[in-house]
Amino acid sequence: MESFHWVRHRCQQLLAADRGRGWYSTANGLPNQNRLDAHGSLHRASKRRTVLARHGPHQKQHEALSKKYLRNAIRTTKYTCLTFIPKNLFQQFHRAANLYFLFLVLLNWVPVVEAFEKEITMIPLLLVLTVIGIKDGLEDYRRYLLDKKVNNNLVRVFCGTQKSYLDRCWKDVQVGDFVRLSCNEIIPADLLLLYSSDPRGVCYIETANLDGETNLKQRQVVSDLPQQGEDFTPESFHSRIECENPNNDLSRFRGYIEHSGGVRVGVHSRNLLLRSCTIRNTETVVGIVVYAGHETKAMMNNSGPRYKRSRLERRLNTDVLWCVVLLIVMCLTAAVGHGLWLKDLGDPVFQVDGETSPTLAGFYVFWTMIIVLQVLIPISLYVSIEIVKLGQVYFINNDLDLYNQEQDSRIQCRALNITEDLGQIQYLFSDKTGTLTENKMVFCRCSIYGVEYPHVENARRLEVYEAEGAERTEASGRSVSLKSSCSRKSLSCRSLSCNRSAVSLHTLTAESLEDGDGLSSHVQAKTGAFCSRMAKDVVPDPELVRKLDCLSSSAMEDSPSSLELSYIADFFLALAICNSVVVSSPGQPRHMVPETRTPLRSLEEIKLMFQRLNFSPFSTMPPSQTRGSPRSFAGRLFGRGKTASFTFPTHNDAGDGPESEPDNNQETSKLEEEKAARGEEPGQEAEQEAESDELLLYEAESPDEAALVHAARAYRCTLRGRSAQSLLVDLPGIGSLVVQLLHVFPFDSNRKRMSVVIRHPLTGQVVVYVKGADSVIMDLLETPAGGGQVEDMYNHIRQQTQRHLDSYARDGLRTLCIARKVLEEEEYEAWMKRQLVAESSIENREELLLESAQKLETDLTLLGSTGILDRLQEEVPETIHALQRAGIKVWVLTGDKQETAVNIANACKLLRPSDTLLTANCGSKEACAALLEELMDEVQHVGETSGADSSPGGGFILVINGRTLDLALQEDLKSAFLYVSCRCRAVICCRATPLQKSQVVRLIRDQLGVMTLAVGDGANDVSMIQVADVGIGISGQEGMQAVMSSDFAISRFQHLRKLLLVHGHWCCSRLTNMVLYFIYKNVMYVNLLFFYQFFCGFSGSVMINSWVLILFNLVFTSVPPLVYGVLDQDTPADTLMELPELYRAERTSKVYAPSMFWITILDSFYQSLVCFFVPYFALAGSDIGDLSFGSPVNASALFIILLQQVMESNTLTWIHVLVLVLSAVSYFGFVLVFGLFCTVCSHPTNPLGVETLQMSHPRFYAICVLTTATALLPR
């Protein structure tokens, strides 16, 4: 320990030798003072910020610096009272349709082209702008109220004048303030942790408000600050903080503190408390604000709601452009016709402007017709689509079949504008762990020292649990009802010792509060997810228990060698401590490590226990070496010197000689006598341990960690407490020991392993324990020097372990390797110097830490491996089969082993017995190119003969590992990989990194132009989810990163079946038909006005009242399509679930057929011809006026359009009938009232009494019936 402190002190001296050093990038080559003076100011201004205490000797400097930094008040609103109208109008006029209608309004103010009264043409635009403005205003006011609530929240801030902490509003906090927080309080800004009431300088936070994860994260006070646990005095803090400028990287923070003496100490993300997180299990913390308000990482990650343009929306823009072209053609026709009419006009019987040339008059008519035919452009369609999608989302959210009763969670629709894309999916990319499987890990088997322990009884236990689970699922059956997620009681006991009550406050965005219920349900479900009975109740393997008993019992028959015992002890010690698990219990939220801990056994007992191991026939150490302190023997046991003899491990190595029995009996009697002297009853110690074990709760960051800790606990290697620098572990036969924790290197997707560096409690040696993927660990193992028996032993263990790993993978188990490395003190001190420099660096800190960890994790000694069961989710095979029948290609992108992925593919029926497996495992680019050429020839040959992709008997399944995938994604091999993969029924990518997952999705999406969907549950799936056209997150066991990055969030993979086949089909069908219907009714109505131009000299006159003309499409016929878009069901849900082929038919027949647009146009032309000319010929020869002729035409158009809606609808409910009746009643009510009381409302025409007179004649109704029947007859 002294050497450790010396190394730390010496490195700090080296770092402080040059006070000008700022952004450390390498371990040596420090810049000199003069260089910093010359360039320091510019460097500081561009890359970092300086933080000084608000109250102290640097107060003036702080005031100057604080002017550059934002205060802590936040504002997520878009508008203020003064800017609402101009800013909202500015944003709304970014839409092309709104600009178009604004142009028409202005055009109608030009006298020579005026078609209607100036006020009338403003009605459509004003109505749309008003509705959207009110909606935006209400949303913004809601955000304002939430901002006000957050900004006025109280927090204790240090006041320099009163020398105490006073309550201040969050909005008054600024950079440099000292903030004091208590348990369960929410952090108001990004704070650098300076003090914790925990004597070890530890603070625990919950980041559920930030990323949805409920497992506690540990934060550490900045090193080399005054002793923790005592009161912190802000007046004594005179240090200067240099850190990077604000950014949105939640996992990175780089900087240093420069103390008054010139010593610099590096700070990193483990020292930073992020805004919106919650303090847990810590009475008091104090931090200094480094980022405030919108400069905090939480606010910089607030990018607002997700927006994606759906394919239907892009297609709609094309259709609208065709409508514009049609409008221009109509207007040009009218302009040319008016010019020719004027040119051929002889002696007119009515007043005509003879001064204007026919060409100029035709030009004026062109713009007049633009105004008259303006309804051809469906301005209300965009607003209608938004309303319909809200209705669709409401019904999706409240679908009982998409509700998870176990987690009390329902589906979340986070992107409201791509619901119809769910009905157009062609490729589905799925993660495996947690998506296809439960991600509830259960320890099944293990291999130690090359010996496999199958845990047969444990396997039987799992079968019993699965049977019970099936019975419960069947019993619950149909009795499912949505319930409030707030009613669920949290299972967490982490806050029992805190005095303050928790405050539920989301500080990111206003939208986050809407998702609060959903988040809380996932949060609470996750709290106990890793502590299920299935994961906790591990049944130990009898043979392994017998060997472990050799450490404490007198049963020496078939005793293993001391080397094998050391492997076993190291293996379970690694399982217990190589993790980030937080230990708690119902009565104590967090188990701390006491300063001193006496083992349950005395030193003499441990000595006697170790001496017994000397009688093993596989130990060649003389008895003299086991006499003395137990630590001396433990040093040889756990250190594994090279001088011991080795034997190859087998299940039944050999038996003990009978000569060992008398000594064993004597030692046993000695232990029993000592226990009796202390007044202990036989078995009392075991009962106490078992009782305390039952009360332990483990909060793990992943289910893998929890499963391994529970497995170690089953073998009496129990993790009982954790602090920043130490762990409390029970070892079998020894009792509780304090393990000094020197370093922790968390798991990351690049290294694919986790390491802890400890000082062994028995040997005093520095030991590195590593767990990780076998593909990585196997490459890091040491190669024993000297050959002979030692090398044979190592090779044998490695070969046997690899054989067991392959067996586990074939059985579908997740595999991990456990290894260790013993460091000499000189080696550790040399590594420690580089590590301290890396920790103190700002630039390239992550790269330096990664390099430091990699230097440590080499020449490892393989201890063993584990096989963890991750069960397949229910109905996954049925879901995948249904999706494939629907024409969706399913790809699996996973980071697991190839054997595991193939096994899961078999289990979920993605891989059928008749399929041909194509395996791509290459080590070089040349080999990859040759293999792809070979696969191309094979799939092409089979495809030409039988059609591999569509063959009912079987197809190709491509299995490719991560290294080969990296080569195949290169530019020159990309096309070959794409050719092969597209002709396979499915593709399984193994050992794929998150980047490779996103690259595969992007390749398929861009090169094939298909609609892609990605589904995953973890942070490593985020990039894939964001790249896909539709991203779906599963709220499983790995936090909420995938959910918060997704467009839709579900709780089970099986929900995809109904979400796509039913809701996706309905949404796509409804919106497609609604868009076509809108275009139909607009074109049909505009054609009536266009046909009339042939009978009025193309003058731009109309036979319909201008008010009715404007309101016809905007009001009278606008509501029925909304109801149709929300409620219509072209096929029942049960039929869609039973016949997934209907999904493919809908996708190809509606969305991908541009001819549907022109068929709709032709249909509308036919109906408009009938609607115009039937009344025309019926009234030919009569003396009626223009408005009298237009009355039956307009009424017939209304009936045709509404009945067309009925005929298009596949579902007719009372809501449909009510809306249709109200539309008709509103029309006739308006025209009657308008005709009775309005005399000058429609200058220059006078509609007074026209409608009343027309409706009083039976001829009016006869014309309407005949016209409607003739128009709809082809239907």
PDB file of C-alpha atoms in Angstrom, residues 55 63 128 165 188 272 287 324 334 390 394 436 508 558 595 747 784 806 938 957 970 1031 1140 1159 1200 1211 1217 1233 1259:
ATOM      1  CA  HIS A  55     -17.435  33.444  -3.424  1.00  0.00           C
ATOM      2  CA  GLU A  63     -17.711  37.896 -12.397  1.00  0.00           C
ATOM      3  CA  VAL A 128     -55.848  26.834 -41.358  1.00  0.00           C
ATOM      4  CA  TYR A 165     -26.521  27.527   2.412  1.00  0.00           C
ATOM      5  CA  PRO A 188     -30.327  21.204 -10.843  1.00  0.00           C
ATOM      6  CA  LEU A 272     -19.651  14.790 -12.693  1.00  0.00           C
ATOM      7  CA  GLY A 287     -20.727  20.215  -5.875  1.00  0.00           C
ATOM      8  CA  VAL A 324     -50.485  21.920 -59.734  1.00  0.00           C
ATOM      9  CA  ALA A 334     -59.357  28.989 -69.970  1.00  0.00           C
ATOM     10  CA  LEU A 390     -53.124  11.334 -33.871  1.00  0.00           C
ATOM     11  CA  TYR A 394     -54.456   6.771 -29.879  1.00  0.00           C
ATOM     12  CA  LEU A 436     -35.619 -12.357 -29.515  1.00  0.00           C
ATOM     13  CA  LEU A 508     -35.427  17.593 -20.020  1.00  0.00           C
ATOM     14  CA  ASP A 558     -10.989 -37.650  -3.857  1.00  0.00           C
ATOM     15  CA  GLU A 595     -12.950  -0.225   8.021  1.00  0.00           C
ATOM     16  CA  PHE A 747     -17.207  -3.238 -20.113  1.00  0.00           C
ATOM     17  CA  PRO A 784       3.852 -20.321 -20.940  1.00  0.00           C
ATOM     18  CA  ASP A 806     -18.474 -24.580 -28.305  1.00  0.00           C
ATOM     19  CA  GLU A 938     -23.990 -20.986 -55.905  1.00  0.00           C
ATOM     20  CA  ILE A 957     -29.342 -18.631 -44.888  1.00  0.00           C
ATOM     21  CA  GLN A 970     -15.744  -2.341 -47.978  1.00  0.00           C
ATOM     22  CA  GLY A1031     -36.840   2.213 -35.392  1.00  0.00           C
ATOM     23  CA  PRO A1140     -50.054 -12.354 -43.303  1.00  0.00           C
ATOM     24  CA  ILE A1159     -57.279   6.235 -61.910  1.00  0.00           C
ATOM     25  CA  ILE A1200     -71.977  12.018 -54.739  1.00  0.00           C
ATOM     26  CA  THR A1211     -66.553  -0.208 -41.964  1.00  0.00           C
ATOM     27  CA  VAL A1217     -73.514   7.708 -40.155  1.00  0.00           C
ATOM     28  CA  VAL A1233     -79.956  30.519 -43.921  1.00  0.00           C
ATOM     29  CA  ARG A1259     -87.526  18.892 -59.960  1.00  0.00           C
TER      30      ARG A1259
END
